[in-house]
Coordinates of C-alpha atoms and ligand atoms in Angstrom, one line a residue:
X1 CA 11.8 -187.6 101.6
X2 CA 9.3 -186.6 99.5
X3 CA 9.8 -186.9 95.8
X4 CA 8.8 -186.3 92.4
X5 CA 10.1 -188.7 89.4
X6 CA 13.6 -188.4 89.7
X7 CA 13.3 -185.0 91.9
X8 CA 13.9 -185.0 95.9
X9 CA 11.9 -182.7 97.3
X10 CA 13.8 -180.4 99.9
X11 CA 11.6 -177.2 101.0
X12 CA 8.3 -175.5 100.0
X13 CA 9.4 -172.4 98.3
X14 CA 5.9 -170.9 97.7
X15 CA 2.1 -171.5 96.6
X16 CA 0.2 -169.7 93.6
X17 CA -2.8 -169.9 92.5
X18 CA -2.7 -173.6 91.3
X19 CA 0.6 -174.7 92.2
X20 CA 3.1 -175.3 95.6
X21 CA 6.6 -174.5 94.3
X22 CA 8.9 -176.6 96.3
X23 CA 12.7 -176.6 96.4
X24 CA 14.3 -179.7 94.6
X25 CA 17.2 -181.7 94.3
X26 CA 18.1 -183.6 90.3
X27 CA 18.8 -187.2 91.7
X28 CA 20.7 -187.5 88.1
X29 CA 22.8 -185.0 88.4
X30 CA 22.6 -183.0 91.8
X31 CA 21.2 -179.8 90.1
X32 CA 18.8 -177.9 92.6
X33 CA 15.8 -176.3 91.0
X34 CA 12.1 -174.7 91.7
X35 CA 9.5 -177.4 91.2
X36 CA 6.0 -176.0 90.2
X37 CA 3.8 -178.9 91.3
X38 CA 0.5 -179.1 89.8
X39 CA -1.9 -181.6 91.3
X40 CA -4.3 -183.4 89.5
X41 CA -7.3 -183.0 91.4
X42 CA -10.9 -183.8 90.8
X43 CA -11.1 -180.3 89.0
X44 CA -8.2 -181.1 86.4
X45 CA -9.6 -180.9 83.0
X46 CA -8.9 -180.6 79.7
X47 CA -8.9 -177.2 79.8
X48 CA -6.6 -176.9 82.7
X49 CA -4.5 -179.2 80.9
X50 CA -4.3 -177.4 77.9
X51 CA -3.8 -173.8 79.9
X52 CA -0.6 -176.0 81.9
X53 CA 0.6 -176.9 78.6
X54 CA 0.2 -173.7 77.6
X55 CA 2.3 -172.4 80.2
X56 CA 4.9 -174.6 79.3
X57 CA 5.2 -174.2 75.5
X58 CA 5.0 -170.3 76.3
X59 CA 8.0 -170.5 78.6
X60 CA 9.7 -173.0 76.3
X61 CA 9.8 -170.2 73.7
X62 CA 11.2 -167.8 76.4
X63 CA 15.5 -167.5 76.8
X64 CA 16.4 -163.7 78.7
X65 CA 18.0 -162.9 81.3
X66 CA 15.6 -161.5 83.2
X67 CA 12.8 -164.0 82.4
X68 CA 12.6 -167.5 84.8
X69 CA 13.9 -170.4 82.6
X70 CA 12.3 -173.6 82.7
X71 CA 15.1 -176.4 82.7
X72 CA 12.1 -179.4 82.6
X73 CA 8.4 -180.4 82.6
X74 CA 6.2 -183.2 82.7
X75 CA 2.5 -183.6 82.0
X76 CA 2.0 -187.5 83.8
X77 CA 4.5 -187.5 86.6
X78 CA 3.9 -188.6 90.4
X79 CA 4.3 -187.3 93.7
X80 CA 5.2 -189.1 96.7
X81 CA 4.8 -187.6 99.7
X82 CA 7.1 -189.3 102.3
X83 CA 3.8 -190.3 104.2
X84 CA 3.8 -193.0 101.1
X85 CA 0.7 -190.7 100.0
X86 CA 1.1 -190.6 96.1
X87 CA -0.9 -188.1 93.3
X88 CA -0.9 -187.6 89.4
X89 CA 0.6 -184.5 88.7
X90 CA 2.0 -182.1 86.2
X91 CA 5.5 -180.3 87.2
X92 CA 7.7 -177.6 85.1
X93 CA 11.2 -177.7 86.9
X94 CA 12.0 -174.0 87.2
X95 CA 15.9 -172.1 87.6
X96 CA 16.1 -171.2 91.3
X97 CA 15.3 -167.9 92.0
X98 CA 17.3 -167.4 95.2
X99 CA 16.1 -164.5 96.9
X100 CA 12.3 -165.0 96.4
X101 CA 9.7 -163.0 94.8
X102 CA 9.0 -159.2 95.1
X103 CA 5.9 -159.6 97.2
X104 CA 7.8 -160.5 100.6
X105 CA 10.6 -157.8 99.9
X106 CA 7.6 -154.8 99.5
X107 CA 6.3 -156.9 103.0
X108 CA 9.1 -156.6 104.7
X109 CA 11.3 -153.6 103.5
X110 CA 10.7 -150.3 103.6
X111 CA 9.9 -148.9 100.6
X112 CA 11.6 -149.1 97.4
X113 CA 13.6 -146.0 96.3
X114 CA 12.9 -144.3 93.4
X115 CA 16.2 -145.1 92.0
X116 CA 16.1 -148.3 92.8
X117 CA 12.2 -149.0 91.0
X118 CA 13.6 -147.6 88.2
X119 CA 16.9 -149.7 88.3
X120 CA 14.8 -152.9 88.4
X121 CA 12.3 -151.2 85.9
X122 CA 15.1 -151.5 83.5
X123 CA 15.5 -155.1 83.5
X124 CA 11.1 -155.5 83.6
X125 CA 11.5 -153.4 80.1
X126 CA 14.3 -155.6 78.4
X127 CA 12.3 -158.5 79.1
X128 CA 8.9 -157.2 78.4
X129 CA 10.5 -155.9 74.9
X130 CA 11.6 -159.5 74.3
X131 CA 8.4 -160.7 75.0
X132 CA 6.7 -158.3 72.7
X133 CA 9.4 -159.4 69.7
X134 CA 8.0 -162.9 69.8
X135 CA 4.1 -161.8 70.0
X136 CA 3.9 -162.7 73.7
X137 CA 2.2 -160.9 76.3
X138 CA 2.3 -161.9 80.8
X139 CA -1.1 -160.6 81.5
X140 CA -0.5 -161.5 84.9
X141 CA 2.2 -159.1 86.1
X142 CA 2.4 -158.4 90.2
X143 CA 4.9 -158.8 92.6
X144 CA 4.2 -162.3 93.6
X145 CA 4.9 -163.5 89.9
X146 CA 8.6 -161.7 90.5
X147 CA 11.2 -163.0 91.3
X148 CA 14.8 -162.4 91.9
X149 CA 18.0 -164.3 91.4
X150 CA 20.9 -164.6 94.0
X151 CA 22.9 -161.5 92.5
X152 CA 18.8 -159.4 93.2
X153 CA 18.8 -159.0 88.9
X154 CA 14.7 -159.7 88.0
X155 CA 13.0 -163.0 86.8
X156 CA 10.2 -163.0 85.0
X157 CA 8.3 -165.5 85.9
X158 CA 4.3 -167.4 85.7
X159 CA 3.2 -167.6 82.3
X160 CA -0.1 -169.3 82.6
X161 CA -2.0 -166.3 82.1
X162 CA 0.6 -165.4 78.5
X163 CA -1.1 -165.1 75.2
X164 CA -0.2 -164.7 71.9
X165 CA -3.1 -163.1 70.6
X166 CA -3.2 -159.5 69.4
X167 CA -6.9 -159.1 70.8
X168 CA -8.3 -161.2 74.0
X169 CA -11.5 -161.3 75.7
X170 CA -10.7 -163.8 78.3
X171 CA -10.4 -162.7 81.8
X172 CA -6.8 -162.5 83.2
X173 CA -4.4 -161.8 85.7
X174 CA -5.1 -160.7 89.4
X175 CA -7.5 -157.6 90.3
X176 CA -5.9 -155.5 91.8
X177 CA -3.4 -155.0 88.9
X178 CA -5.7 -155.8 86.4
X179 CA -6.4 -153.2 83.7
X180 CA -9.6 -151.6 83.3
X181 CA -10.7 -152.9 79.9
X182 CA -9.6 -156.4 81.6
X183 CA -12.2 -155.8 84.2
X184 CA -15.0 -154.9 82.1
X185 CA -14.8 -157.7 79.5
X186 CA -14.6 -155.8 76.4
X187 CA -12.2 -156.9 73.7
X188 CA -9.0 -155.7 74.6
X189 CA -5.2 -156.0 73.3
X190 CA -3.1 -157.3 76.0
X191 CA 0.2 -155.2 75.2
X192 CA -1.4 -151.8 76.9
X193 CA -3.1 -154.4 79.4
X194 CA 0.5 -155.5 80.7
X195 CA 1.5 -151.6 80.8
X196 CA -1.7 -150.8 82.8
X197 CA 0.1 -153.6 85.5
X198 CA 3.3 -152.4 85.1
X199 CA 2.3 -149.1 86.4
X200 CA 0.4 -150.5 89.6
X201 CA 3.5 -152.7 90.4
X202 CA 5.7 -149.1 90.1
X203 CA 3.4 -147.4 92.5
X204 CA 3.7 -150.8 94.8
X205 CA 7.2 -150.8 94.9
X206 CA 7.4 -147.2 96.4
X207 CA 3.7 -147.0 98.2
X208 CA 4.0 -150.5 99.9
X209 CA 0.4 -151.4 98.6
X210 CA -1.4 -150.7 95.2
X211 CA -3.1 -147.5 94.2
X212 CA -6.7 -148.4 94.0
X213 CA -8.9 -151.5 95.7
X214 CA -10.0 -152.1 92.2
X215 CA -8.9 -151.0 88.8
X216 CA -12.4 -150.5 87.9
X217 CA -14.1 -147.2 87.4
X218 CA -16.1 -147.3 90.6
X219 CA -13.0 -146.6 92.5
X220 CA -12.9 -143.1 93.7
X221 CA -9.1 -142.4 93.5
X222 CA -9.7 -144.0 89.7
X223 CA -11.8 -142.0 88.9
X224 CA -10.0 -138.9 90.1
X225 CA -6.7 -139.9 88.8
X226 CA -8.0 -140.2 84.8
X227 CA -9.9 -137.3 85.2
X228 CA -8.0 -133.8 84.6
X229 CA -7.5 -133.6 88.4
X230 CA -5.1 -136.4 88.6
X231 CA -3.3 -134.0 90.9
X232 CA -6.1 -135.0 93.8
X233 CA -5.1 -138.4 93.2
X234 CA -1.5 -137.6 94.2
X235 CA -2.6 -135.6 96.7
X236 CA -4.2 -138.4 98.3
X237 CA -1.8 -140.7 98.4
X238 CA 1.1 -139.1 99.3
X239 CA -0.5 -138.0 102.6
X240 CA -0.8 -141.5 103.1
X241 CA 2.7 -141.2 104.5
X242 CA 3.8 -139.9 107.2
X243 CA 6.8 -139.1 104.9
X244 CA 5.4 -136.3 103.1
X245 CA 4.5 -134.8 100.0
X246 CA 7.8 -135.7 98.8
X247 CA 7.6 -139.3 98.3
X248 CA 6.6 -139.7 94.1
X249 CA 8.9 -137.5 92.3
X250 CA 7.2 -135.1 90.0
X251 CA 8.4 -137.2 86.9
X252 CA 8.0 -140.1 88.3
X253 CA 3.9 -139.6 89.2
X254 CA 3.9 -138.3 85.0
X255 CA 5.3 -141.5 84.3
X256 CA 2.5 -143.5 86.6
X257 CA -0.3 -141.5 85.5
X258 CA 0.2 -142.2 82.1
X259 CA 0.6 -145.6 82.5
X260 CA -2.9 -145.9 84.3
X261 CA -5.2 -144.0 82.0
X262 CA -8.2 -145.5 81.7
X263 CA -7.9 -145.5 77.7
X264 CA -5.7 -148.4 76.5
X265 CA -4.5 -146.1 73.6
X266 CA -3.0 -143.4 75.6
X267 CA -1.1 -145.2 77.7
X268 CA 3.0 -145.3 76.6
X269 CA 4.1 -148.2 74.6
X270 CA 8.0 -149.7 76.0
X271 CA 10.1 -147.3 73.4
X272 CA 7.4 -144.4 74.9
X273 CA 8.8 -145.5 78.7
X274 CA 12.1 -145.7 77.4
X275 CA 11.8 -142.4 76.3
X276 CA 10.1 -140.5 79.3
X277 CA 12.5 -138.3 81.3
X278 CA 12.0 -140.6 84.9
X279 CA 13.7 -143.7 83.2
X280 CA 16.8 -141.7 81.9
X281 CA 17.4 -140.6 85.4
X282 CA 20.2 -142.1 87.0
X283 CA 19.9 -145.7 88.5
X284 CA 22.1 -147.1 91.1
X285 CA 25.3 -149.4 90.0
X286 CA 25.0 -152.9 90.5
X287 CA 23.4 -153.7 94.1
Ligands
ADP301 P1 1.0 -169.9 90.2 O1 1.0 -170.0 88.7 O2 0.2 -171.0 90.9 O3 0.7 -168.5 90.7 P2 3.8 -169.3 90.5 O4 4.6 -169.8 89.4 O5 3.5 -167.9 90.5 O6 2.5 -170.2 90.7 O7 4.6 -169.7 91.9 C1 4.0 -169.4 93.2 C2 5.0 -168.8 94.1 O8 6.2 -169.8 94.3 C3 5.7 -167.5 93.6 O9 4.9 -166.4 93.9 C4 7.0 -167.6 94.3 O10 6.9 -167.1 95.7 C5 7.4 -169.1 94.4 N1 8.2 -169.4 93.2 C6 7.8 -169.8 92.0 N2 8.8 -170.1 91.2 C7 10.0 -169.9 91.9 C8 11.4 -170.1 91.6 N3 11.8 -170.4 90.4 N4 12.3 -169.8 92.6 C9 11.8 -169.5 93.8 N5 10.5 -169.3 94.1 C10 9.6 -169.5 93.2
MG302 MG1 1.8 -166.7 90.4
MG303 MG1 0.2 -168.9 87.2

């Protein structure tokens, strides 16, 4: 068996950018958990100790329902692989999420209905909201940094790319849900940034694949859908599917569009979200 300090490693749960996520047992006390393995390899750094640390304080400061809770970490721990192979690494033992992440449910389901987007956007708001209280932002929100618990309520999850910054520069998060202002390295304030993603992931969860190859403005649909004729854009995608014209709601491709506008200022803040008509629609009762 491989293990990891006092952690028996059972199954790989998933990879990431910089980490395998395996499934692990507590030898002290049984407890199974989600352990984000980091390995220390000839391109660790100070830096990419600092952004791990990062990650950890960040998630240390982080107790919702909705968001992933870490349970432990450790910056100088081992690994042994049951080969007797050994590495330095860093780990942050993680609550299990049970079902997964998002990514493989848009993969293998059909699409997500409306109703149920907007049960599950719901829980993203709460916890984005709480987030926003203590001055954090994700900057890295897509499907594969979503998970779900065993009763399919959302977790939160990956904060290496969080900040606490009113203003950033840095680049973050993954393109095809990164923002526009993101992509073309201005100064930019992360809270619209994060709403920018949130409205790709709303048009993932229903279109089975994001709206544009690139949230920059050379993308033609881009273009088209934060200039006045953001009907075309519509228009476009919902012949996609073989479905029909019927497949974004009329409120629902409001709410979308305004989420994705190319200025950071006219997008909605939460409270706006909370206030547009498509999220006081009715949502399913518990799944
Ligand atoms: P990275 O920072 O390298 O992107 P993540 O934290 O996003 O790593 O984890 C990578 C993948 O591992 C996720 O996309 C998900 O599939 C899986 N995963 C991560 N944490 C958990 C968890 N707590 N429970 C179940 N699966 C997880
Ligand atoms: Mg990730
Ligand atoms: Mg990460």
């Amino acid at each position: 068996m491989a293990t990891c300090e006092n952690y028996t490693i059972l199954r790989k749960l998933g990879t990431g950018g910089f980490a395998d996520v395996f499934l692990a047992r507590n030898d002290n006390d049984q407890s199974i958990c989600a352990l984000k393995v980091i390995v220390k390899n000839s391109g660790f750094n100070e830096e990419f100790e600092a952004y791990i640390q990062k990650e950890i304080d960040t998630m240390k400061d982080l107790h919702h329902n909705y968001i992933l809770n870490l349970v432990d970490s450790n910056m100088n721990a081992v690994y042994k692989r049951n080969t007797g192979a050994a590495y330095d690494v860093c780990f942050m033992a993680l609550e299990l999420a049970h079902e997964g992440d998002l990514f493989d449910y848009i993969l293998q389901t059909n699409p997500f209905s409306e109703e149920l987007v907007r049960y599950y956007l719901h829980q993203m708001v709460e916890a984005f909201d709480y987030m926003n209280q203590k001055g954090i932002t994700h900057r890295d929100l897509k499907p594969e940094n979503l998970l779900f618990d065993s009763e399919f309520n959302i977790k939160v999850s990956d904060f290496g790319w969080a900040s606490r910054q009113a203003r950033n520069t840095s680049n973050a998060g993954t393109l095809n849900y990164m923002a526009p202002e993101i992509k073309m390295q201005e100064t930019y304030s992360p809270y619209p940034a994060d709403i920018f993603s949130l409205g790709i992931l709303l048009f993932t969860m229903v279109a089975k694949h994001p709206p544009f190859s690139m949230p920059d403005t050379q993308d033609k649909y881009y273009k088209v859908l934060v200039s006045n004729r953001s009907d075309l854009f519509w228009k476009y995608h919902t012949k996609r599917k073989p479905s029909g014209l019927d497949y974004f709601s009329e409120s629902f491709r409001d709410l979308i569009t305004q989420m994705l506008q190319l200025d950071p200022v006219t997008r909605p803040s939460l409270a706006e979200i909370k206030s547009h008509e498509w999220f006081n629609l009715p949502i399913p009762s518990k799944q």
